[in-house]
């Protein structure tokens, strides 16, 4: 089963939930965690899996053979991202704009374009006990996280249980990470910001046709109603509440996983994962 | 133009609370919400929309059934796995146009995509430019650029001194787009293990694009040891630390009440945010 952990808003505790689930399950069974928040990959701060191998992520970018090029301008015309310009007798390539689609090299009438790999990030793999961590990391200054996310996802093993830590927001890199999962857990907090961003995330999962449930982080009796009411109206289950608690926040700040400190939390996450696997998606838990 | 962009690498560090507080404190400014896929500033500023428009950006391919002879070429060429059974999957299509140019039967059309909306509004603290990216859409960077361009035009028209921009999370395309050419970036950091690594990556992006940066630590008393580590990091790198804000429920309460925290909390929190504003306002004026 593939479960993606998303949140419209950043900093709601997505990584806390993803790593807690993965660590709790890994005590009994093998599981993969995919860190697809490639702009800020943080899951391994909690998982602490020693990295054993790394694979660079490339985008194939055009290189022009000046001897063959007739300056016809076809490449610049077909490139949808303005990554190539032909100026009188020169062809300029702007590598950061190139999506590596391959159109220019295929369509060049003189076969003057070959592709060279340009690195934009890296995928790293590590293990800790039953847990396999696959994390993507976008190089600084690179604008496009999607190729890195795509690469990370090629490691997902459908035979196993997989937890995906997704970037915040609802734009294309988020869709790329969430796509193909069997269930999406949306992490939010009981504030108007949390509610607004949650409703955007729900819209996204509905567009993708993926069932979802909500975890309320920094829950507080006086405020939770805001989210619970929305969930009731939208027929989305509230799966778990993690209280607004200074001790939990402090553990988090030190990178200490909650589930390794407190058995009741480990059990809560285990029960939640079991319920998801059994298809009992509408059960609410309170640890 | 004195444009101050507030970013954080990681989301949820209090970026929007600080931007809203600057709105309440600062004189003579336009506000811009560049967190276009999860914008929240409007939830504390209650804008009245005075102008709005559609944001059309990018294209997607569509195969015209009657014309396609099912040769399979497009499917083979598309590098994004977006064509299956002679149909284009909207969510996977990157709009590169390779298939359109290559199709021997001329059966593919490229269609414009409505990706979002932009708004110019009035608030009790001055004009606000904001936007909403439709969930799952691409080109958030271009929408960010559009928001900034409109904010700039407004500032010039009304002879306002500053643009205060609530930036997006992460380090990718929308962040790069919100930073380019700005007078300075205020990085809001959180004293957690992930906060430190996110801060380092955000500083990396600022350096890469030559944007002067300053740091503010939010929730500094959550983990004073890591807080000191951030202070050391800043002084080693010659990055000005402009202020420290406590871990205080006032932030959450203010959001719940729909007011900037600097207005909700009259005491030390307001004083500190005022000090931060004056420090950075003076600094950008001198530049
Ligand atoms: S399409 Fe080929 S021949 Fe024409 S300008 Fe580009 S590289 Fe040169
Ligand atoms: S590979 Fe595609 S995106 Fe890159 S330069 Fe060629 S046409 Fe443009
Ligand atoms: S290349 Fe054109 S004709 Fe061939 S399968 Fe694709 S759309 Fe149909
Ligand atoms: S436009 Fe590009 S990404 Fe979209 S279907 Fe055609 S080849 Fe694939």
Coordinates of C-alpha atoms and ligand atoms in Angstrom, one line a residue:
Chain A
X1 CA 0.0 0.0 0.0
X2 CA 1.3 3.4 -0.9
X3 CA 0.3 6.2 1.6
X4 CA 1.3 9.8 0.8
X5 CA 1.6 12.4 3.5
X6 CA 0.7 15.8 2.3
X7 CA -0.4 19.2 3.6
X8 CA -1.5 22.3 1.8
X9 CA 0.5 24.3 4.3
X10 CA 4.1 23.9 5.2
X11 CA 5.3 23.2 8.7
X12 CA 2.2 21.3 9.8
X13 CA 4.0 18.2 10.8
X14 CA 4.0 16.2 7.6
X15 CA 7.5 14.9 8.2
X16 CA 6.6 14.0 11.8
X17 CA 3.7 11.9 10.6
X18 CA 5.6 10.3 7.7
X19 CA 8.5 9.3 9.8
X20 CA 6.4 8.2 12.8
X21 CA 4.3 5.9 10.5
X22 CA 7.4 4.4 8.9
X23 CA 9.3 3.9 12.1
X24 CA 6.4 2.4 13.9
X25 CA 5.7 -0.1 11.1
X26 CA 9.4 -0.9 10.7
X27 CA 9.5 -2.5 14.1
X28 CA 7.4 -5.4 12.7
X29 CA 7.6 -5.3 9.0
X30 CA 9.6 -3.9 6.1
X31 CA 8.6 -0.6 4.8
X32 CA 9.9 2.1 2.5
X33 CA 9.9 5.8 3.1
X34 CA 10.2 8.1 0.1
X35 CA 11.2 11.7 0.9
X36 CA 9.7 13.5 -2.1
X37 CA 10.1 16.9 -0.4
X38 CA 13.2 17.3 -2.5
X39 CA 13.6 21.0 -1.8
X40 CA 13.8 20.4 1.9
X41 CA 14.4 16.7 2.5
X42 CA 14.2 16.2 6.2
X43 CA 12.8 12.8 6.9
X44 CA 16.3 11.3 7.5
X45 CA 16.9 13.7 10.4
X46 CA 14.4 11.5 12.2
X47 CA 15.0 8.2 10.5
X48 CA 18.8 8.4 10.7
X49 CA 19.4 5.7 8.1
X50 CA 23.1 5.6 7.1
X51 CA 23.2 6.5 3.4
X52 CA 24.6 3.6 1.4
X53 CA 24.3 4.6 -2.2
X54 CA 23.5 7.7 -4.2
X55 CA 22.4 8.2 -7.8
X56 CA 22.6 11.5 -9.6
X57 CA 19.5 12.9 -11.3
X58 CA 20.1 14.3 -14.7
X59 CA 18.1 16.3 -17.3
X60 CA 19.3 15.6 -20.8
X61 CA 20.1 19.0 -22.3
X62 CA 21.0 19.9 -25.9
X63 CA 24.5 20.5 -27.1
X64 CA 24.9 22.1 -30.5
X65 CA 27.5 20.8 -33.0
X66 CA 28.5 24.1 -34.6
X67 CA 29.9 22.4 -37.7
X68 CA 26.7 20.8 -38.6
X69 CA 24.3 23.6 -37.5
X70 CA 22.8 25.6 -40.4
X71 CA 21.2 28.2 -38.1
X72 CA 17.8 27.4 -39.5
X73 CA 16.1 28.3 -36.2
X74 CA 13.9 25.2 -35.9
X75 CA 15.1 24.2 -32.4
X76 CA 14.3 27.7 -31.0
X77 CA 10.9 27.5 -32.6
X78 CA 9.9 24.1 -31.2
X79 CA 11.2 24.7 -27.6
X80 CA 8.2 25.5 -25.5
X81 CA 10.3 26.9 -22.7
X82 CA 12.5 29.3 -24.6
X83 CA 15.6 27.3 -23.6
X84 CA 17.2 27.8 -27.0
X85 CA 17.7 31.0 -29.0
X86 CA 19.2 31.3 -32.5
X87 CA 20.8 34.7 -33.1
X88 CA 22.2 35.2 -36.6
X89 CA 25.0 32.6 -36.6
X90 CA 24.9 31.5 -33.0
X91 CA 22.7 29.0 -31.1
X92 CA 22.4 29.8 -27.4
X93 CA 21.2 27.2 -24.9
X94 CA 19.9 28.2 -21.4
X95 CA 20.2 24.9 -19.5
X96 CA 18.2 26.0 -16.4
X97 CA 15.1 26.5 -18.6
X98 CA 15.4 23.2 -20.4
X99 CA 13.0 20.5 -19.3
X100 CA 14.8 17.8 -21.3
X101 CA 11.9 17.0 -23.5
X102 CA 14.0 16.0 -26.4
X103 CA 12.0 17.9 -29.1
X104 CA 14.9 20.0 -30.4
X105 CA 17.4 17.1 -31.0
X106 CA 14.7 15.0 -32.7
X107 CA 13.5 17.8 -34.9
X108 CA 16.8 19.4 -35.9
X109 CA 17.0 18.9 -39.7
X110 CA 20.8 18.7 -39.6
X111 CA 21.1 16.3 -36.7
X112 CA 23.3 19.0 -35.1
X113 CA 22.0 18.4 -31.6
X114 CA 23.2 15.8 -29.2
X115 CA 22.1 15.6 -25.6
X116 CA 24.4 15.7 -22.6
X117 CA 23.3 14.9 -19.0
X118 CA 23.1 17.9 -16.7
X119 CA 22.8 17.1 -13.0
X120 CA 20.0 18.7 -11.1
X121 CA 19.9 16.7 -7.9
X122 CA 20.6 13.4 -6.3
X123 CA 18.7 10.4 -4.9
X124 CA 20.1 8.8 -1.8
X125 CA 19.3 5.4 -0.4
X126 CA 19.8 4.2 3.2
X127 CA 18.6 1.4 5.5
X128 CA 17.8 1.1 9.1
X129 CA 16.5 -2.3 10.2
X130 CA 13.4 -3.0 8.2
X131 CA 13.2 0.5 6.9
X132 CA 14.4 1.6 3.5
X133 CA 14.8 5.3 3.0
X134 CA 14.9 6.9 -0.4
X135 CA 15.4 10.6 -0.5
X136 CA 15.7 13.1 -3.3
X137 CA 17.6 16.3 -3.0
X138 CA 17.3 19.2 -5.5
X139 CA 20.6 21.1 -6.2
X140 CA 20.6 24.7 -4.9
X141 CA 19.7 27.2 -7.6
X142 CA 17.8 24.6 -9.7
X143 CA 14.2 25.6 -10.3
X144 CA 12.6 22.2 -11.2
X145 CA 12.0 19.6 -8.5
X146 CA 9.8 17.4 -10.6
X147 CA 12.6 15.3 -12.3
X148 CA 14.1 14.5 -8.9
X149 CA 10.7 13.5 -7.5
X150 CA 10.0 11.3 -10.5
X151 CA 13.4 9.5 -10.0
X152 CA 12.7 8.9 -6.3
X153 CA 9.3 7.4 -7.1
X154 CA 10.9 4.9 -9.5
X155 CA 12.2 3.2 -6.3
X156 CA 8.7 2.6 -4.9
X157 CA 8.2 -1.1 -4.5
X158 CA 4.5 -1.9 -4.9
X159 CA 5.0 -5.3 -3.2
X160 CA 5.8 -3.4 0.0
X161 CA 4.3 -0.7 2.1
X162 CA 5.4 2.7 1.1
X163 CA 5.1 6.0 2.9
X164 CA 5.7 9.2 0.9
X165 CA 6.7 12.5 2.4
X166 CA 5.4 15.2 0.0
X167 CA 6.4 18.8 -0.4
X168 CA 4.0 21.5 1.0
X169 CA 1.4 23.1 -1.3
X170 CA -0.7 21.9 -4.1
X171 CA 1.2 22.7 -7.2
X172 CA 2.7 20.3 -9.8
X173 CA 5.6 18.9 -7.7
X174 CA 3.0 17.9 -5.1
X175 CA 0.8 16.3 -7.6
X176 CA 3.8 14.4 -9.0
X177 CA 4.6 13.0 -5.5
X178 CA 1.0 12.1 -4.6
X179 CA 0.0 10.6 -7.9
X180 CA -0.4 6.9 -7.8
X181 CA -0.8 6.6 -4.0
X182 CA -3.6 4.5 -2.6
X183 CA -4.4 6.9 0.2
X184 CA -3.4 10.3 1.2
X185 CA -3.0 11.6 4.8
X186 CA -3.4 15.3 5.0
X187 CA -1.8 16.9 8.0
X188 CA -3.2 20.2 9.2
X189 CA -3.4 22.4 12.3
X190 CA -6.5 24.0 13.8
X191 CA -6.2 27.5 12.6
X192 CA -7.8 29.4 9.7
X193 CA -4.5 29.0 7.8
X194 CA -4.6 25.3 8.4
X195 CA -8.2 25.0 7.3
X196 CA -7.7 27.1 4.1
X197 CA -4.7 25.1 3.0
X198 CA -6.4 21.8 4.0
X199 CA -9.3 22.6 1.7
X200 CA -6.9 23.2 -1.2
X201 CA -5.2 19.9 -0.5
X202 CA -8.5 18.1 -0.4
X203 CA -9.4 19.6 -3.7
X204 CA -6.2 18.2 -5.2
X205 CA -6.6 14.7 -3.8
X206 CA -10.2 14.7 -5.2
X207 CA -9.0 15.7 -8.6
X208 CA -6.6 12.8 -8.5
X209 CA -9.3 10.4 -7.2
X210 CA -7.3 9.5 -4.1
X211 CA -9.1 8.9 -0.8
X212 CA -7.9 11.0 2.0
X213 CA -8.1 11.4 5.8
X214 CA -6.9 14.1 8.1
X215 CA -4.5 14.3 11.0
X216 CA -4.8 17.3 13.2
X217 CA -1.4 18.4 14.6
X218 CA -1.1 20.9 17.4
X219 CA -4.6 19.9 18.3
X220 CA -6.3 21.9 21.1
X221 CA -9.8 21.3 22.4
X222 CA -10.8 24.9 22.0
X223 CA -9.8 25.1 18.4
X224 CA -10.2 21.6 16.8
X225 CA -13.8 22.2 16.0
X226 CA -12.8 24.4 13.1
X227 CA -11.2 21.4 11.3
X228 CA -13.6 18.8 12.6
X229 CA -16.7 20.6 11.3
X230 CA -15.1 21.0 7.8
X231 CA -14.2 17.3 7.8
X232 CA -17.7 16.3 8.8
X233 CA -19.2 18.4 6.1
X234 CA -16.8 17.1 3.5
X235 CA -17.1 13.5 4.7
X236 CA -13.4 13.1 5.4
X237 CA -12.3 11.1 8.5
X238 CA -10.2 12.6 11.2
X239 CA -7.6 9.9 11.7
X240 CA -5.6 11.1 14.6
X241 CA -4.9 14.2 16.8
X242 CA -1.5 15.2 18.0
X243 CA -1.9 17.7 20.8
X244 CA -0.3 21.2 21.0
X245 CA 2.4 20.2 23.4
X246 CA 5.7 21.8 24.2
X247 CA 7.3 18.4 24.9
X248 CA 6.4 17.0 21.5
X249 CA 7.6 20.2 19.9
X250 CA 10.9 20.0 21.8
X251 CA 11.4 16.3 20.8
X252 CA 10.8 17.3 17.2
X253 CA 13.3 20.2 17.4
X254 CA 16.0 17.7 18.5
X255 CA 15.1 15.2 15.7
X256 CA 13.9 12.6 18.2
X257 CA 11.1 10.5 16.8
X258 CA 8.0 10.6 19.0
X259 CA 7.3 6.9 18.4
X260 CA 10.7 5.9 19.8
X261 CA 10.1 7.8 23.0
X262 CA 6.5 6.8 23.7
X263 CA 4.9 3.4 23.2
X264 CA 1.4 4.8 23.1
X265 CA 2.3 6.9 20.1
X266 CA 4.0 4.0 18.4
X267 CA 0.8 2.0 19.0
X268 CA -1.4 4.8 17.7
X269 CA 0.5 5.0 14.4
X270 CA 0.6 1.2 14.1
X271 CA -3.1 1.0 14.6
X272 CA -3.7 3.8 12.2
X273 CA -1.6 2.0 9.5
X274 CA -3.4 -1.3 10.1
X275 CA -6.7 0.4 9.8
X276 CA -5.7 2.0 6.5
X277 CA -4.5 -1.4 5.2
X278 CA -7.7 -3.1 6.2
X279 CA -9.7 -0.4 4.4
X280 CA -11.2 0.9 7.6
X281 CA -10.6 4.5 6.7
X282 CA -13.3 6.0 8.7
X283 CA -12.1 5.1 12.2
X284 CA -11.0 8.0 14.3
X285 CA -8.3 7.5 16.9
X286 CA -7.3 9.4 20.0
X287 CA -4.0 8.4 21.6
Chain B
X1 CA 12.2 49.6 -5.3
X2 CA 12.6 48.5 -1.7
X3 CA 11.2 45.1 -1.8
X4 CA 11.5 42.8 1.2
X5 CA 10.8 39.2 0.6
X6 CA 10.0 37.0 3.6
X7 CA 10.9 33.3 3.0
X8 CA 11.8 30.4 5.3
X9 CA 12.9 27.4 3.3
X10 CA 10.6 25.2 5.3
X11 CA 7.0 26.3 5.6
X12 CA 5.1 27.0 8.8
X13 CA 7.9 28.9 10.6
X14 CA 5.7 32.0 11.0
X15 CA 6.4 33.7 7.7
X16 CA 2.9 34.9 7.2
X17 CA 2.4 36.0 10.8
X18 CA 5.5 38.2 10.3
X19 CA 4.4 39.5 6.9
X20 CA 1.0 40.4 8.3
X21 CA 2.6 42.2 11.3
X22 CA 4.8 44.2 9.0
X23 CA 1.6 45.1 7.2
X24 CA 0.2 46.5 10.5
X25 CA 3.4 48.3 11.5
X26 CA 5.1 49.5 8.4
X27 CA 4.3 52.8 6.7
X28 CA 3.9 53.4 3.0
X29 CA 3.9 49.9 1.5
X30 CA 2.3 47.5 -1.0
X31 CA 1.7 43.9 0.3
X32 CA 2.3 41.0 -2.0
X33 CA 1.4 37.4 -1.3
X34 CA 3.7 35.2 -3.4
X35 CA 2.8 31.9 -1.7
X36 CA 0.5 31.4 -4.6
X37 CA -0.4 27.7 -4.1
X38 CA -1.3 28.2 -0.4
X39 CA -1.8 31.8 0.2
X40 CA -2.9 32.8 3.7
X41 CA -2.2 36.5 4.1
X42 CA -5.8 37.3 3.0
X43 CA -7.0 35.4 6.1
X44 CA -5.6 38.1 8.4
X45 CA -5.9 41.1 6.1
X46 CA -9.5 40.6 4.9
X47 CA -9.0 42.2 1.5
X48 CA -11.7 43.8 -0.7
X49 CA -10.9 42.9 -4.2
X50 CA -10.8 45.9 -6.6
X51 CA -9.4 44.2 -9.7
X52 CA -8.8 40.6 -10.7
X53 CA -7.9 38.6 -13.7
X54 CA -7.3 35.1 -15.1
X55 CA -3.8 33.7 -15.3
X56 CA -3.4 31.6 -18.5
X57 CA -0.1 29.9 -18.7
X58 CA 1.5 27.0 -20.5
X59 CA -0.2 24.6 -22.8
X60 CA -1.3 21.0 -22.7
X61 CA -1.6 18.6 -25.6
X62 CA -4.8 17.0 -26.8
X63 CA -5.2 14.3 -29.5
X64 CA -8.0 14.8 -31.9
X65 CA -9.6 11.4 -32.2
X66 CA -10.8 11.6 -35.8
X67 CA -7.4 12.5 -37.1
X68 CA -5.2 10.1 -35.2
X69 CA -4.2 7.0 -37.1
X70 CA -2.8 5.3 -34.0
X71 CA 0.7 5.1 -35.2
X72 CA 2.0 5.3 -31.7
X73 CA 4.9 7.7 -32.4
X74 CA 3.8 10.4 -29.8
X75 CA 3.6 7.8 -27.1
X76 CA 7.1 6.6 -27.9
X77 CA 8.5 10.1 -28.0
X78 CA 6.8 11.7 -24.9
X79 CA 9.4 11.7 -22.2
X80 CA 6.9 12.4 -19.4
X81 CA 4.8 9.3 -19.9
X82 CA 1.8 11.5 -20.6
X83 CA 0.3 9.6 -23.6
X84 CA -1.3 6.3 -23.2
X85 CA -3.9 4.6 -25.5
X86 CA -3.8 7.7 -27.7
X87 CA -5.0 9.9 -24.9
X88 CA -3.1 12.6 -23.1
X89 CA -3.0 12.6 -19.3
X90 CA -3.4 16.2 -18.3
X91 CA -1.6 15.8 -15.0
X92 CA 1.5 14.3 -16.6
X93 CA 1.7 16.5 -19.7
X94 CA 4.4 19.2 -19.4
X95 CA 3.2 21.0 -22.5
X96 CA 6.6 20.6 -24.3
X97 CA 4.9 20.3 -27.7
X98 CA 7.2 17.5 -28.8
X99 CA 4.2 15.3 -29.8
X100 CA 2.5 18.2 -31.6
X101 CA 5.5 18.8 -33.8
X102 CA 6.2 15.2 -34.4
X103 CA 2.8 13.7 -35.1
X104 CA 2.8 12.8 -38.8
X105 CA -1.0 13.1 -39.0
X106 CA -1.3 16.6 -37.5
X107 CA -3.7 15.1 -35.0
X108 CA -2.4 16.9 -31.9
X109 CA -3.4 20.4 -30.8
X110 CA -1.8 22.4 -28.0
X111 CA -4.4 24.1 -25.8
X112 CA -3.9 27.0 -23.4
X113 CA -4.4 26.3 -19.7
X114 CA -6.1 28.4 -17.1
X115 CA -3.7 28.1 -14.3
X116 CA -5.0 30.5 -11.7
X117 CA -6.3 34.0 -10.8
X118 CA -4.7 37.2 -9.6
X119 CA -6.2 39.9 -7.4
X120 CA -5.5 43.5 -6.5
X121 CA -7.2 44.4 -3.2
X122 CA -7.6 47.1 -0.6
X123 CA -6.9 46.2 3.0
X124 CA -7.0 48.3 6.2
X125 CA -3.2 48.3 5.9
X126 CA -2.8 49.3 2.3
X127 CA -3.0 47.6 -1.1
X128 CA -2.5 43.9 -1.4
X129 CA -1.7 41.9 -4.6
X130 CA -2.4 38.2 -4.3
X131 CA -3.1 35.1 -6.4
X132 CA -4.4 31.6 -6.4
X133 CA -2.9 28.8 -8.4
X134 CA -5.4 26.2 -9.3
X135 CA -4.4 23.0 -7.4
X136 CA -2.1 20.8 -9.5
X137 CA -1.1 23.5 -12.0
X138 CA 2.3 24.4 -13.1
X139 CA 4.0 27.7 -13.6
X140 CA 3.7 29.0 -10.1
X141 CA 7.0 30.8 -10.8
X142 CA 5.3 32.8 -13.5
X143 CA 2.3 33.7 -11.4
X144 CA 4.7 34.8 -8.7
X145 CA 6.4 37.1 -11.2
X146 CA 3.0 38.5 -12.2
X147 CA 2.1 39.3 -8.6
X148 CA 5.4 41.0 -8.1
X149 CA 5.1 43.0 -11.3
X150 CA 1.6 44.2 -10.3
X151 CA 2.8 45.1 -6.8
X152 CA 5.7 47.1 -8.3
X153 CA 3.4 49.0 -10.6
X154 CA 1.1 49.8 -7.7
X155 CA 4.0 51.0 -5.6
X156 CA 5.2 53.3 -8.3
X157 CA 1.7 54.6 -9.1
X158 CA 0.9 55.4 -5.5
X159 CA 4.5 56.5 -4.7
X160 CA 4.8 53.9 -1.9
X161 CA 8.2 53.2 -0.4
X162 CA 8.2 49.5 0.3
X163 CA 6.9 46.2 -1.0
X164 CA 6.4 43.5 1.7
X165 CA 6.3 40.1 0.1
X166 CA 5.1 36.9 1.8
X167 CA 7.2 34.3 -0.1
X168 CA 6.6 30.7 -0.9
X169 CA 8.2 27.7 0.9
X170 CA 11.0 25.7 -0.6
X171 CA 13.9 26.6 -2.7
X172 CA 12.6 25.8 -6.2
X173 CA 11.0 27.8 -9.0
X174 CA 8.5 30.0 -7.1
X175 CA 11.1 31.0 -4.5
X176 CA 13.7 31.8 -7.2
X177 CA 11.0 33.8 -9.0
X178 CA 10.0 35.7 -5.8
X179 CA 13.6 36.6 -5.0
X180 CA 15.1 37.8 -8.3
X181 CA 16.0 41.5 -8.1
X182 CA 14.5 41.9 -4.6
X183 CA 16.3 44.4 -2.2
X184 CA 16.5 41.9 0.5
X185 CA 15.3 38.5 1.9
X186 CA 14.2 38.1 5.5
X187 CA 14.6 34.4 6.4
X188 CA 12.4 33.2 9.2
X189 CA 14.1 30.3 10.9
X190 CA 13.0 27.8 13.5
X191 CA 15.4 26.3 16.0
X192 CA 14.8 22.7 15.1
X193 CA 17.1 20.2 13.3
X194 CA 15.1 20.5 10.1
X195 CA 14.9 24.3 10.6
X196 CA 18.7 24.5 10.5
X197 CA 19.1 22.5 7.3
X198 CA 16.2 24.4 5.7
X199 CA 17.8 27.7 6.6
X200 CA 21.1 26.7 5.1
X201 CA 19.4 25.8 1.9
X202 CA 17.5 29.1 1.8
X203 CA 20.7 31.0 2.4
X204 CA 22.3 29.0 -0.4
X205 CA 19.5 30.2 -2.8
X206 CA 20.0 33.9 -1.7
X207 CA 23.7 33.6 -2.2
X208 CA 23.3 31.9 -5.6
X209 CA 21.2 34.8 -6.8
X210 CA 23.0 37.5 -5.0
X211 CA 20.2 38.6 -2.8
X212 CA 21.2 40.2 0.6
X213 CA 19.7 38.1 3.5
X214 CA 18.9 38.7 7.1
X215 CA 17.6 36.1 9.6
X216 CA 14.9 36.2 12.3
X217 CA 14.6 33.2 14.6
X218 CA 11.0 32.4 15.5
X219 CA 10.2 30.2 18.5
X220 CA 13.8 30.7 19.7
X221 CA 13.1 29.3 23.2
X222 CA 11.9 26.0 21.8
X223 CA 15.4 24.8 21.7
X224 CA 18.0 27.3 22.8
X225 CA 20.9 25.1 22.0
X226 CA 19.9 25.0 18.3
X227 CA 19.0 28.7 18.5
X228 CA 22.6 29.4 19.5
X229 CA 23.8 27.2 16.7
X230 CA 21.7 29.4 14.2
X231 CA 23.2 32.5 15.8
X232 CA 26.7 31.1 15.3
X233 CA 26.0 30.1 11.8
X234 CA 24.7 33.6 11.0
X235 CA 27.7 35.4 12.5
X236 CA 30.2 33.0 10.7
X237 CA 28.4 33.8 7.4
X238 CA 28.2 37.5 8.1
X239 CA 24.4 37.3 7.9
X240 CA 22.6 39.9 10.1
X241 CA 20.4 38.4 12.9
X242 CA 17.6 41.0 13.1
X243 CA 15.5 39.5 15.9
X244 CA 14.3 36.6 18.0
X245 CA 10.6 35.8 18.7
X246 CA 9.4 33.4 21.4
X247 CA 7.4 30.2 21.1
X248 CA 4.1 31.8 22.2
X249 CA 0.5 30.8 21.7
X250 CA -0.2 34.4 20.8
X251 CA 0.8 33.5 17.3
X252 CA -1.9 30.8 17.0
X253 CA -4.5 32.9 18.8
X254 CA -3.9 35.9 16.5
X255 CA -4.4 33.7 13.4
X256 CA -7.6 32.3 14.9
X257 CA -8.8 35.8 15.6
X258 CA -7.8 36.9 12.1
X259 CA -5.5 39.7 13.2
X260 CA -1.7 40.2 12.7
X261 CA 0.1 39.0 15.8
X262 CA 1.8 42.4 16.3
X263 CA -1.7 43.9 16.7
X264 CA -3.0 41.1 18.8
X265 CA -0.1 41.1 21.2
X266 CA 0.6 44.6 22.4
X267 CA 3.6 43.7 24.6
X268 CA 7.1 42.4 23.9
X269 CA 6.1 40.5 20.7
X270 CA 4.9 43.7 19.1
X271 CA 8.0 45.6 20.3
X272 CA 10.3 43.0 18.9
X273 CA 8.6 42.9 15.5
X274 CA 8.7 46.7 15.4
X275 CA 12.4 46.6 16.0
X276 CA 12.9 44.0 13.3
X277 CA 10.9 46.1 10.8
X278 CA 12.9 49.2 11.6
X279 CA 16.2 47.4 11.2
X280 CA 15.4 46.0 7.8
X281 CA 13.6 49.1 6.6
X282 CA 16.6 51.2 7.4
X283 CA 18.9 48.6 5.8
X284 CA 17.0 48.5 2.5
X285 CA 16.8 52.3 2.4
X286 CA 20.6 52.5 2.7
X287 CA 21.2 50.0 -0.1
Ligands
LIG1 S1 17.5 23.1 -35.5 FE1 19.6 22.3 -35.7 S2 20.4 23.3 -37.5 FE2 18.6 24.4 -37.0 S3 19.4 26.1 -35.7 FE3 18.9 24.5 -34.3 S4 20.7 23.2 -34.1 FE4 21.0 24.5 -35.9
LIG2 S1 15.1 19.4 -24.8 FE1 13.1 20.4 -25.0 S2 13.2 21.9 -23.4 FE2 15.3 21.3 -23.7 S3 16.0 22.8 -25.2 FE3 15.3 21.1 -26.3 S4 13.2 21.6 -26.9 FE4 13.8 23.0 -25.2
LIG3 S1 1.6 10.5 -33.4 FE1 -0.3 11.4 -34.1 S2 -1.2 9.9 -35.4 FE2 0.4 8.9 -34.2 S3 -0.6 8.0 -32.4 FE3 0.1 10.0 -31.9 S4 -1.6 11.4 -32.3 FE4 -2.0 9.5 -33.3
LIG4 S1 3.2 18.0 -25.0 FE1 5.1 17.0 -24.3 S2 4.6 16.2 -22.3 FE2 2.6 16.7 -23.3 S3 2.0 14.8 -24.2 FE3 3.1 16.0 -25.8 S4 5.2 15.2 -25.6 FE4 4.1 14.6 -23.8

